[in-house]
Short mmCIF file of C-alpha atoms and ligand atoms in Angstrom, two decimals:
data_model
loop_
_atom_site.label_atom_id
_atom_site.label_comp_id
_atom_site.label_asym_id
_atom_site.label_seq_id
_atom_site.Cartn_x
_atom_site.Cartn_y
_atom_site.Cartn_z
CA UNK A 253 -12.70 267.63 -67.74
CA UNK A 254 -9.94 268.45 -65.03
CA UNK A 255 -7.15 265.97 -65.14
CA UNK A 256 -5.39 266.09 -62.32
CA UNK A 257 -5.88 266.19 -58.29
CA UNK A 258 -3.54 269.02 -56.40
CA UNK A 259 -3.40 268.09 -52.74
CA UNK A 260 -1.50 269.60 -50.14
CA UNK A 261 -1.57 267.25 -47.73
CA UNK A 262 -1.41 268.13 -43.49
CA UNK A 263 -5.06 268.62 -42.76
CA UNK A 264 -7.15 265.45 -40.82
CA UNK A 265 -10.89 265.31 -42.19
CA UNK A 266 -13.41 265.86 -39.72
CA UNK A 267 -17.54 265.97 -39.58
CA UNK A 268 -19.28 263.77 -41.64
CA UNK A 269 -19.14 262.21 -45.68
CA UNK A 270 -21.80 260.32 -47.26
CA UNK A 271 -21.94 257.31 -49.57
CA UNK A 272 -23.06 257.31 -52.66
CA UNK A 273 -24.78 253.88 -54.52
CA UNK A 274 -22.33 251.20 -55.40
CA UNK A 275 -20.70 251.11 -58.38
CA UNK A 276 -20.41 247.31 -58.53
CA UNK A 277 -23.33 246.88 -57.91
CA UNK A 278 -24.89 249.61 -60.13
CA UNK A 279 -23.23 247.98 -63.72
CA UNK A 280 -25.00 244.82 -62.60
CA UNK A 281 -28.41 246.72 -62.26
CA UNK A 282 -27.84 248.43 -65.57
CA UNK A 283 -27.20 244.95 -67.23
CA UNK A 284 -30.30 243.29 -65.79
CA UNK A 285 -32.44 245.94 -67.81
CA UNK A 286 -31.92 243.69 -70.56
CA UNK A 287 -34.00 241.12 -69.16
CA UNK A 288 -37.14 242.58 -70.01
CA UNK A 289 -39.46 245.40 -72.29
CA UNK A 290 -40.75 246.93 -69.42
CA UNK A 291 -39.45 249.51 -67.90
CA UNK A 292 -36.70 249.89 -64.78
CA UNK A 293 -36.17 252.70 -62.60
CA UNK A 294 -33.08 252.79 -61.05
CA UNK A 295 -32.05 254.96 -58.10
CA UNK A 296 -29.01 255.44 -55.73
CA UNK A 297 -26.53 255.00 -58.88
CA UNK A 298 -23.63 257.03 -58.43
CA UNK A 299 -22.95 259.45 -60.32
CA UNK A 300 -19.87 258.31 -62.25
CA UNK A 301 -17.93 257.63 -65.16
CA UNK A 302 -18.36 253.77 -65.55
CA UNK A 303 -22.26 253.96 -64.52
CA UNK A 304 -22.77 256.33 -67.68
CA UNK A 305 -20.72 254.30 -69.89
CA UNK A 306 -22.43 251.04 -69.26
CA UNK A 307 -25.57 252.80 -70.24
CA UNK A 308 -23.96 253.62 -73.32
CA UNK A 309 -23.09 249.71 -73.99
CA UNK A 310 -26.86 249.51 -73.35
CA UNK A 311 -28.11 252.27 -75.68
CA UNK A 312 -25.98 251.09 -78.16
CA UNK A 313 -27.78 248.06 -78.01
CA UNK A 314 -30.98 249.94 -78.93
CA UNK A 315 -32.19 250.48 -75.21
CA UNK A 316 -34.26 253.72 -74.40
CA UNK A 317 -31.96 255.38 -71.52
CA UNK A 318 -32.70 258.05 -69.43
CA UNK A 319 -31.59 259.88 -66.49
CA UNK A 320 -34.41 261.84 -64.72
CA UNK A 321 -31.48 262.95 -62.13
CA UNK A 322 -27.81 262.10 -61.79
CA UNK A 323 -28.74 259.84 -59.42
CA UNK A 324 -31.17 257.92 -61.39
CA UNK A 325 -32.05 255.77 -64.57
CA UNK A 326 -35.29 255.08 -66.34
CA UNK A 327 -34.22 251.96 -69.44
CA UNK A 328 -36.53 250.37 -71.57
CA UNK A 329 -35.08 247.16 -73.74
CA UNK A 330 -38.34 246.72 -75.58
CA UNK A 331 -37.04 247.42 -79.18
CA UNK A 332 -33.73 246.01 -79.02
CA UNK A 333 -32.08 246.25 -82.03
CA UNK A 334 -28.96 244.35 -81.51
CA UNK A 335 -27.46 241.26 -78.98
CA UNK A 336 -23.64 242.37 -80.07
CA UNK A 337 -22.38 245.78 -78.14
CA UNK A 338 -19.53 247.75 -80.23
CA UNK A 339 -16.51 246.14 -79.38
CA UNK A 340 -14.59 249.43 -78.63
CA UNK A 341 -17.33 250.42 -75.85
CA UNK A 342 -16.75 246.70 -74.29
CA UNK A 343 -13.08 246.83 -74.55
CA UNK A 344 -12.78 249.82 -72.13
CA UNK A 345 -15.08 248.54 -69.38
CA UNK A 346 -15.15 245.00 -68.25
CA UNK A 347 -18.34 245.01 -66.45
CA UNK A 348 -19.92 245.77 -70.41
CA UNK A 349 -19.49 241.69 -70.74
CA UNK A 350 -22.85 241.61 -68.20
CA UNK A 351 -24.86 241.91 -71.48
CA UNK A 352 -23.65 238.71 -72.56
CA UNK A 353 -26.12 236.58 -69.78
CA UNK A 354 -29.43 238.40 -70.46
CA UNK A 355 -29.15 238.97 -74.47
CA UNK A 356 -28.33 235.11 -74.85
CA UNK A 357 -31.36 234.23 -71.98
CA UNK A 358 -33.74 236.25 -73.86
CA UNK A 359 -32.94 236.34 -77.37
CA UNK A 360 -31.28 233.18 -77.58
CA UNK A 361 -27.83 235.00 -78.80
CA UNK A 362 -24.87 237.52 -77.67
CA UNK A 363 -21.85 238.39 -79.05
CA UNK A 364 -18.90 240.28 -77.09
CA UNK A 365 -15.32 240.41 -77.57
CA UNK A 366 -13.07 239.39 -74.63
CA UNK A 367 -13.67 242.74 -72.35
CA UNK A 368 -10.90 244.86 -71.36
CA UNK A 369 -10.54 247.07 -68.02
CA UNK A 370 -8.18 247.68 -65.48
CA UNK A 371 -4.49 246.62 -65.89
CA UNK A 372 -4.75 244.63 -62.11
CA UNK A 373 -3.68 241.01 -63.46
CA UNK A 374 -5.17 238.63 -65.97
CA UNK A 375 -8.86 238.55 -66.06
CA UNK A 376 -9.91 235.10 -67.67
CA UNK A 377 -13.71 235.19 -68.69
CA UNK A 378 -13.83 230.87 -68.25
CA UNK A 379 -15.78 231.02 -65.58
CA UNK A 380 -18.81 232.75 -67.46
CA UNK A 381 -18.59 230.96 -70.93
CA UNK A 382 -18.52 227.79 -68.82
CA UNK A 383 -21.73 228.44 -66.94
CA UNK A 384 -23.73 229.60 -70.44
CA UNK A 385 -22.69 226.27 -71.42
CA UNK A 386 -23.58 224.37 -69.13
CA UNK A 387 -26.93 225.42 -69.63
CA UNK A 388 -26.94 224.49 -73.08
CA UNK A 389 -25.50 227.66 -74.75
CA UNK A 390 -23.17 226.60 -77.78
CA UNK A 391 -20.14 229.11 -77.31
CA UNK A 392 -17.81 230.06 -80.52
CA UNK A 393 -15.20 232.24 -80.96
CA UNK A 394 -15.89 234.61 -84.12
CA UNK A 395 -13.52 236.80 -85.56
CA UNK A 396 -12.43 238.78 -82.38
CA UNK A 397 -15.84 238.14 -80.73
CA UNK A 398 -17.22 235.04 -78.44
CA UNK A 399 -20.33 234.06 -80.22
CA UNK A 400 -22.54 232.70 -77.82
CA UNK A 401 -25.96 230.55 -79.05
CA UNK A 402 -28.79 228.83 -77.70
CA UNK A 403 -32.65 227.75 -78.45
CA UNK A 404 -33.98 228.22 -75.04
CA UNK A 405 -31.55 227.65 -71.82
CA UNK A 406 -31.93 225.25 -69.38
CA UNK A 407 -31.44 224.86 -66.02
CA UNK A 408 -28.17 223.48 -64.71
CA UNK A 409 -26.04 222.36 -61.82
CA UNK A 410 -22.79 224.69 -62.39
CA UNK A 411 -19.35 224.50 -60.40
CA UNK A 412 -17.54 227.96 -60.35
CA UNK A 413 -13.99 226.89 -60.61
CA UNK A 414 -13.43 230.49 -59.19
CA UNK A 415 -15.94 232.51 -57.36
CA UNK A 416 -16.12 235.11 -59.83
CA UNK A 417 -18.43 238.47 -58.85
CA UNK A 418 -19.22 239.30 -62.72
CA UNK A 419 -19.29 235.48 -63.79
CA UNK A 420 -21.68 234.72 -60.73
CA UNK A 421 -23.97 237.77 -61.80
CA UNK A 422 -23.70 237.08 -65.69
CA UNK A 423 -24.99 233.30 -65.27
CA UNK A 424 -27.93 234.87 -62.84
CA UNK A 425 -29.15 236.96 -65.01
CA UNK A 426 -28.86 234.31 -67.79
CA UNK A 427 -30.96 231.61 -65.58
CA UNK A 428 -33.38 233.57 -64.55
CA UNK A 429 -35.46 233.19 -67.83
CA UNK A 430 -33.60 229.35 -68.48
CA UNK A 431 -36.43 226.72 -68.23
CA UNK A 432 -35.80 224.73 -64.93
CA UNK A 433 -33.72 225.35 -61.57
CA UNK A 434 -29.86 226.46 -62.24
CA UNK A 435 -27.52 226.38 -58.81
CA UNK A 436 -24.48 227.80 -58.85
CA UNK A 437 -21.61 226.10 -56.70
CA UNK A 438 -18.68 228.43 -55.59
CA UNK A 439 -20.49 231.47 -56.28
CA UNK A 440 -19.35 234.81 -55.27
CA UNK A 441 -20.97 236.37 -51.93
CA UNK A 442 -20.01 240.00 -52.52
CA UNK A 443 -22.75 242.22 -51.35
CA UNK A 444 -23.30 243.00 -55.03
CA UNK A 445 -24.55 239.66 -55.48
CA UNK A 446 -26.93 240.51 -53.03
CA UNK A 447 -28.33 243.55 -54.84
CA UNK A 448 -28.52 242.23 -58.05
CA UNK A 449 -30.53 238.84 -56.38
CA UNK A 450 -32.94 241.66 -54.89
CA UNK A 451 -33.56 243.30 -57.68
CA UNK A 452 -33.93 240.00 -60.00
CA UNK A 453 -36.77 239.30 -57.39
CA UNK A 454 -38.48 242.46 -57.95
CA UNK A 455 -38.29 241.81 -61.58
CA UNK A 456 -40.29 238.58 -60.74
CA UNK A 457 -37.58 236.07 -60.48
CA UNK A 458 -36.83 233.54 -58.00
CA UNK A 459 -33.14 233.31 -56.60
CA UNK A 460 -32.51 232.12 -53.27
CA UNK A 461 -29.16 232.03 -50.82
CA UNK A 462 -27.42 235.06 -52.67
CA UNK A 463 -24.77 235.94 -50.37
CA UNK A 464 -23.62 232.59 -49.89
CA UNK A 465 -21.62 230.14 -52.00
CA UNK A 466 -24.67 228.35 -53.55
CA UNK A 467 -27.28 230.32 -55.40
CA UNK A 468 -30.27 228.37 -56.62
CA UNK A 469 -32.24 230.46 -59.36
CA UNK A 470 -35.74 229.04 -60.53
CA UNK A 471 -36.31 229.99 -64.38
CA UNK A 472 -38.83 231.88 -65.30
CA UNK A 473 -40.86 232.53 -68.37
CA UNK A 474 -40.94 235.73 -68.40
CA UNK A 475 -39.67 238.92 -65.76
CA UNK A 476 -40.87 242.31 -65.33
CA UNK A 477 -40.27 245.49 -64.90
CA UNK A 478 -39.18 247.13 -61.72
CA UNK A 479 -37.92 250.07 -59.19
CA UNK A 480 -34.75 249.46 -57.39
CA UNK A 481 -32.28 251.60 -55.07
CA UNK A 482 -28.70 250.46 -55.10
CA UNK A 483 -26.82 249.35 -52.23
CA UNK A 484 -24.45 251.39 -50.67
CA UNK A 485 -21.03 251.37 -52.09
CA UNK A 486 -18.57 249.61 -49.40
CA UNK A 487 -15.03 250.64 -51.27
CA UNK A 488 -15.90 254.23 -51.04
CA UNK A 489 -16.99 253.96 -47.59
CA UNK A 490 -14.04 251.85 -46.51
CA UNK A 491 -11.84 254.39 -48.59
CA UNK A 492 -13.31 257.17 -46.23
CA UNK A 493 -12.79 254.93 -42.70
CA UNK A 494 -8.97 254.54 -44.56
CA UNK A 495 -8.99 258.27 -45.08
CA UNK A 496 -10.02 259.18 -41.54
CA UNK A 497 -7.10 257.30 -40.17
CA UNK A 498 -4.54 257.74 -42.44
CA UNK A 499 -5.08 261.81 -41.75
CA UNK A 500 -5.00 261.46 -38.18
CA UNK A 501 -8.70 262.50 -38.43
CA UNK A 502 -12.59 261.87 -36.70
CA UNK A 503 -14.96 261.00 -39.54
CA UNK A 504 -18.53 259.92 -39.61
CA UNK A 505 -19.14 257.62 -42.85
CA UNK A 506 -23.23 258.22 -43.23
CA UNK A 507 -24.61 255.73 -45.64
CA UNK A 508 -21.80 253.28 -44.79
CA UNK A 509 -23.55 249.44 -44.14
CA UNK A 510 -21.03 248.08 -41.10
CA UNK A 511 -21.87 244.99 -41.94
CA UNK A 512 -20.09 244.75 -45.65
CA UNK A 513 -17.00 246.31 -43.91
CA UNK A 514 -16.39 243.40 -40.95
CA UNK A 515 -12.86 242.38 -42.53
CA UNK A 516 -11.78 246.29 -42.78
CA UNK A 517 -13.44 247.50 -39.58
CA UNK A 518 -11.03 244.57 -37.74
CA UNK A 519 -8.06 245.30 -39.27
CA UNK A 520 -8.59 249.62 -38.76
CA UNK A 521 -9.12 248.28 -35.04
CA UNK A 522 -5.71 245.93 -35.18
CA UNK A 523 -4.08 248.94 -36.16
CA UNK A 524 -5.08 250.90 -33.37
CA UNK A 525 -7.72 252.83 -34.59
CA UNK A 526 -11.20 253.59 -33.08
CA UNK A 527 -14.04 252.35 -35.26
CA UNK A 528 -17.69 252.70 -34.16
CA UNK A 529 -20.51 251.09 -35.68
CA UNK A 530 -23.95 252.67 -36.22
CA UNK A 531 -26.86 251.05 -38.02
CA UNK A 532 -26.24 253.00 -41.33
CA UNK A 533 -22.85 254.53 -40.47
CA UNK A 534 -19.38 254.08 -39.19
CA UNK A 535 -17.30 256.44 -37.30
CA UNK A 536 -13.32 256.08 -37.60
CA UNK A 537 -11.07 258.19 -35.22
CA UNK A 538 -7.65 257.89 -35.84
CA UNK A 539 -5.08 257.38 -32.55
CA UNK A 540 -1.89 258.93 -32.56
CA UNK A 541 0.34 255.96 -33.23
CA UNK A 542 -0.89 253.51 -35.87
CA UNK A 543 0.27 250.16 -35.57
CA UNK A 544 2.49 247.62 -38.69
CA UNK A 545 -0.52 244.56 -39.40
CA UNK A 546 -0.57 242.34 -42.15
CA UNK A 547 -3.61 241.88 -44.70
CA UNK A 548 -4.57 239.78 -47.19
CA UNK A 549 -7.03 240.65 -49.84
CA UNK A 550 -9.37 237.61 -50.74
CA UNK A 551 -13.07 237.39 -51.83
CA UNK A 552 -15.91 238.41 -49.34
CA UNK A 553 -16.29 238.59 -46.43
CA UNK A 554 -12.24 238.73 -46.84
CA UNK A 555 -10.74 242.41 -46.96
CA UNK A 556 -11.51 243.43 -50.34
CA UNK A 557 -8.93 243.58 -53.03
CA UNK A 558 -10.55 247.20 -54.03
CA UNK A 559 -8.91 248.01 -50.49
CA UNK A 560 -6.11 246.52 -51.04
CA UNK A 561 -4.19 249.40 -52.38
CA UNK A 562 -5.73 252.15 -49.50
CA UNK A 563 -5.05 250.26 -46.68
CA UNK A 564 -0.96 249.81 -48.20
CA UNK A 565 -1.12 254.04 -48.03
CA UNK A 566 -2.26 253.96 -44.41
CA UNK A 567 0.46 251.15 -43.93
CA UNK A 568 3.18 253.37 -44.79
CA UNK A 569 2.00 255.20 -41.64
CA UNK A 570 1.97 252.65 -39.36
CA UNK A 571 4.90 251.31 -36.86
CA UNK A 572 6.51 248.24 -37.92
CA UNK A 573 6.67 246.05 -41.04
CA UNK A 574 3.41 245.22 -42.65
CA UNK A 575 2.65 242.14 -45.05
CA UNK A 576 0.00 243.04 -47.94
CA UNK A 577 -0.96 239.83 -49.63
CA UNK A 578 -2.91 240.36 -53.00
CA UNK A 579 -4.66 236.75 -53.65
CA UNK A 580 -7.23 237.84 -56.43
CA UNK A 581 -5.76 239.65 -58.81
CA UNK A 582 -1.77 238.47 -60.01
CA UNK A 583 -0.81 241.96 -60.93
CA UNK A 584 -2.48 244.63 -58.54
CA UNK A 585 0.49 246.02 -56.54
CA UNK A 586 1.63 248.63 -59.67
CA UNK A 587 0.84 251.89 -57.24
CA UNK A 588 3.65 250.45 -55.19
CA UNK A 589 6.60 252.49 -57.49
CA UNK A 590 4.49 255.50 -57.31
CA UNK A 591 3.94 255.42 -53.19
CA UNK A 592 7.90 254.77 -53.29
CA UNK A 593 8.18 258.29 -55.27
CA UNK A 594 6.42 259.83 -52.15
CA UNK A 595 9.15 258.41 -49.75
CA UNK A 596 7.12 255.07 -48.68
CA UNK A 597 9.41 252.05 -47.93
CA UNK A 598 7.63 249.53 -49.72
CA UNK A 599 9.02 246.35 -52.06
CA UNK A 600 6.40 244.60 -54.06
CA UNK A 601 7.65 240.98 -54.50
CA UNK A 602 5.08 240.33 -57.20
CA UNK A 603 1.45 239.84 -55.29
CA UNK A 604 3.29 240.55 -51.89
CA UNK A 605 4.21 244.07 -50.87
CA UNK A 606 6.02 244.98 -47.44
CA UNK A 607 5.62 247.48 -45.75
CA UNK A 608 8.40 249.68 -43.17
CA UNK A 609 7.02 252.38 -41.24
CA UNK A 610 6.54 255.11 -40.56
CA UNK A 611 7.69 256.49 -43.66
CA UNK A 612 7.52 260.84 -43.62
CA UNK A 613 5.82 261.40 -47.31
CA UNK A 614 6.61 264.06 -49.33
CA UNK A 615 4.23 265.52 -52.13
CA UNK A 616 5.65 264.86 -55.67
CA UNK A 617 3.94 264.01 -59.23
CA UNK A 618 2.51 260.56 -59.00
CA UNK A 619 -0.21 259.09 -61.45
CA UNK A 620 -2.98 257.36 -60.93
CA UNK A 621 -3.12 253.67 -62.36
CA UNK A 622 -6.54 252.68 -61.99
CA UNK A 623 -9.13 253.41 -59.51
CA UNK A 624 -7.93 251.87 -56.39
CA UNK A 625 -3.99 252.68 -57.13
CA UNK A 626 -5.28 256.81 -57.32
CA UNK A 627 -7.58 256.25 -54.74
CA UNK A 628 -4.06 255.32 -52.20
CA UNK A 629 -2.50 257.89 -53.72
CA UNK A 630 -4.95 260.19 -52.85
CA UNK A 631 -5.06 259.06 -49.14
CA UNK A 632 -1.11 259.00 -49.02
CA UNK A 633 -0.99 262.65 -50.51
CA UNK A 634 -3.38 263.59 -47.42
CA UNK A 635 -0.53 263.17 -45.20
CA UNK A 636 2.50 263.97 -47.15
CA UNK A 637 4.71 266.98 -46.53
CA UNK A 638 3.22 269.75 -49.57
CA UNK A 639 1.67 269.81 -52.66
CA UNK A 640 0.96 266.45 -54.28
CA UNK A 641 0.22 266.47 -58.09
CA UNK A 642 -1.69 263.23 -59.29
CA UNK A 643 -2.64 262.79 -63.43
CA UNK A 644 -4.99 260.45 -65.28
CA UNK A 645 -7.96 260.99 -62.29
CA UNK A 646 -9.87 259.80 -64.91
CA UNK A 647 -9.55 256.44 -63.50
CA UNK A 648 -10.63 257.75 -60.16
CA UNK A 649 -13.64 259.46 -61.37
CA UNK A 650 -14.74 256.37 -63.22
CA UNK A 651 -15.68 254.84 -59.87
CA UNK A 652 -15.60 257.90 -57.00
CA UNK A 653 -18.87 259.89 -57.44
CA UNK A 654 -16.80 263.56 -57.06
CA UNK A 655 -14.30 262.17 -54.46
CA UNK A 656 -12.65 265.69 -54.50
CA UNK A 657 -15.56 267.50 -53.05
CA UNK A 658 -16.41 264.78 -50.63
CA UNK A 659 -12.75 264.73 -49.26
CA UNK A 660 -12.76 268.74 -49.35
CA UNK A 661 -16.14 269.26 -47.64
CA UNK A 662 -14.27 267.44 -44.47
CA UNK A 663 -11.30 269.20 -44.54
CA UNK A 664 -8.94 268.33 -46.94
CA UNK A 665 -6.85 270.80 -49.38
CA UNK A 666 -7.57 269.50 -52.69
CA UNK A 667 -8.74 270.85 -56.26
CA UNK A 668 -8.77 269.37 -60.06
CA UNK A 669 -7.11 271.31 -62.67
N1 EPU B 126 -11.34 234.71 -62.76
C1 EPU B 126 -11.16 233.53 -63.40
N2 EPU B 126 -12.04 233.19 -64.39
C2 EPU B 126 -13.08 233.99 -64.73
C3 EPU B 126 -13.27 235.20 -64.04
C4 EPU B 126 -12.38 235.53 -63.06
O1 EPU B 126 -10.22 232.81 -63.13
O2 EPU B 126 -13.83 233.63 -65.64
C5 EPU B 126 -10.38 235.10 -61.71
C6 EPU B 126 -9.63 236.37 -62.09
O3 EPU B 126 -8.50 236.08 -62.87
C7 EPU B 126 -9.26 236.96 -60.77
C8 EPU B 126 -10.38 236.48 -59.86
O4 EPU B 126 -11.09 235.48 -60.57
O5 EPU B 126 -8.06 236.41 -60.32
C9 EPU B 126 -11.36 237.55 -59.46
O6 EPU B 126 -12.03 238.07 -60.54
P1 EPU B 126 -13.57 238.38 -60.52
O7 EPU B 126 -14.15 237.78 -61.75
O8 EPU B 126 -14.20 238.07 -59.21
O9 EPU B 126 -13.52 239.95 -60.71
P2 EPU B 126 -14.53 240.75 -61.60
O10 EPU B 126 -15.85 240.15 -61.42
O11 EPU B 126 -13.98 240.91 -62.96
C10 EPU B 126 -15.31 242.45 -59.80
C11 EPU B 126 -15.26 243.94 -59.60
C12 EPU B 126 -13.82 244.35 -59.32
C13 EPU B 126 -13.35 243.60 -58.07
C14 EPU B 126 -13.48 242.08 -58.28
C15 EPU B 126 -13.12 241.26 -57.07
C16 EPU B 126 -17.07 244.74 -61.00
C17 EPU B 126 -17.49 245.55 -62.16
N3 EPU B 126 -15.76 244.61 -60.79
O12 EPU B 126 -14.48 242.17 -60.94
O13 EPU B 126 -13.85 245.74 -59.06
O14 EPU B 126 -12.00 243.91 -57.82
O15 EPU B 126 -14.85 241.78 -58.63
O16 EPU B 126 -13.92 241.62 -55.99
O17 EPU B 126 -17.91 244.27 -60.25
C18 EPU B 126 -12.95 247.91 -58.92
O18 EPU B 126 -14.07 248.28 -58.51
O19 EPU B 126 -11.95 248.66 -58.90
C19 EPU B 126 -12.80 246.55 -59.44
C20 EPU B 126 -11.77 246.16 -60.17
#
């Protein structure tokens, strides 16, 4: 497994990339397996490190996993053989908590310590716990584990104090087999939520107004099996339209869904750049000034915080002083030292960085922080003066389906050693 990213930076991208499925969206899929002992095909997963490790929190749940391609699942939860995943599988990947909602909904119990993930800012797990009970789930702490019980959910009227994207999907998937009608106030409207509502209704359930903040789900007895594509995944195509402009480039972003990328698409256009929408792609042509804006990363249709940290690299390019506002997360502007060590003018004044450009950057050792910190390091090191070196990639190979070749089959000078 290579560890680290060599760029030498210098070369705009040109011609056309391609999305792969969204990772977001493709733990939630996973997860929903649970529901039932039939079997689910899944397709358009990309092929990455936190899609195969949530199939490991699933097969160590006794689920029957298989991957006919790398693009592709076939899981069976008919003999499952345990509602508690090994702790040290959910402490690495947050989206591993997902289990929680469909063991308790069909076996009446789950058991999960708190789950760990990225080091972006304290990431409370209320808002889930608080929806299980409100449909009746008794909810302990054990040991290092929450112990969550019930005999049979029921519907429920539930107020998101926060519209959490995993807390909105875990109480779906938990209503879906609750007896009665659960609606979710202040639920999340990422796109995710969208895919996981369409494939719930494949599987035979009934949720309605996914994609907006109140999600009503009918509870079924039972669900069934099902074959589901995964949506397009809208961080990697907005970290392409980033790329194209940061590298002064013309890119075509097949596979990219305009409409999940309204918030970026206005503020590449603010900037000065040329964005054209297509029914299934985008097209992002850089000018040769960029102009300073200011952005603030909120929940959808907001500008993502997963952009957050790619649009402050193509900042650092851009004439004037730009404001970067981080309101989800209270600790997601770590990258900032390591775009400093490439010559960016940039102070972080805890969920606020600003921004002075242009800044000339220069190649040096940086390392990646988690996905979305590499992932702006890896668009600033496409325009800084020679060789960039950035460790831990892991992170970025976690969520990028081989973001090396991609970025290298439109131009840019990159290999993992
Ligand atoms: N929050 C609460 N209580 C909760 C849950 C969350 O207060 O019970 C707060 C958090 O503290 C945070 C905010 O809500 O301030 C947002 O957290 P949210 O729960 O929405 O995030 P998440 O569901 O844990 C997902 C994505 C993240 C993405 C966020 C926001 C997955 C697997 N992860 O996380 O993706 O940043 O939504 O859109 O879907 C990434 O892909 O790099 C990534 C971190």
């Amino acid at each position: 497994m290579a560890e680290r990213f060599i760029v030498e930076g210098g070369h705009p991208l040109r011609g056309s990339v391609s999305v792969s499925g969204s990772k977001n969206a493709a733990v939630a899929a996973v997860a929903a397996a649970l529901l039932v002992a039939d079997d689910c095909y899944l397709e358009n997963l990309p092929d990455i490190g936190d899609v195969a490790y949530m199939a490991r929190v699933l097969e160590s749940l006794g689920v029957e996993v298989k991957r006919p391609s790398p693009s592709s699942l076939h899981l069976n939860a008919s003999r499952v053989t345990s509602t508690s995943p090994a702790s040290e599988l959910v402490v690495s990947l947050r989206a591993s908590f997902m289990v929680m909602g469909p063991l308790l909904a069909r076996f009446g119990q789950a058991a999960c310590p708190p789950p760990g993930g990225d080091v972006i800012g304290q990431r409370p797990i209320d808002v889930h716990l608080a929806g299980f009970a409100a449909m009746g789930a008794d909810i302990r702490r054990q040991g290092e584990k929450f112990l969550a019980e019930a005999r049979g959910l029921r519907g429920a009227r539930i107020f998101m104090d926060y519209p959490s994207v995993l807390g909105t999907q875990n109480v779906m998937l938990a209503a879906t087999l609750a007896k009665g009608t659960t609606v979710i106030i202040n639920a999340a409207a990422e796109p995710e939520i969208v895919g996981l509502a369409e494939l719930l209704n494949k599987m035979g359930a009934r949720v309605h107004g996914a994609g907006g903040h109140t999600v009503e789900i009918e509870g079924m007895e039972a669900l069934h099996g099902a074959r589901h594509a995964i949506i397009p995944d809208r961080i990697e195509a907005g970290t392409f339209a980033i790329a194209a402009a940061i590298s002064g480039g013309d890119l075509r972003i097949a596979g990219a869904v305009p409409q999940h990328l309204q918030s970026l698409v206005a503020k590449l256009r603010e900037a000065g750049a040329r964005v054209d929408e297509d029914e299934g792609s985008l097209s992002v042509c850089c000018p040769s000034e960029l102009r300073a804006v200011s952005i603030q990363a909120v929940p959808y249709p907001g500008l993502p915080t997963d952009l957050q940290a790619p649009m402050a690299a193509l900042l650092t390019q851009a004439t004037g002083v730009s404001y970067v506002h981080e309101r989800v997360f209270d600790n997601r502007l770590l990258y900032v030292s390591e775009l400093r060590k490439m010559g960016a003018e940039v102070v972080s004044t805890g969920t606020t960085a600003i921004i002075s450009g242009p800044t000339p950057l220069v190649g040096t050792s940086v390392r990646a922080l988690d996905i979305r910190a590499g992932a702006a390091l890896l668009l600033a090191a496409l325009v800084a003066r020679g060789r960039t070196e950035i460790s831990d990639i892991y992170h970025l190979n976690r969520g990028y389906q081989r973001i090396d070749e991609k970025l290298r089959s439109v131009g840019a000078v990159i290999h993992a050693e």
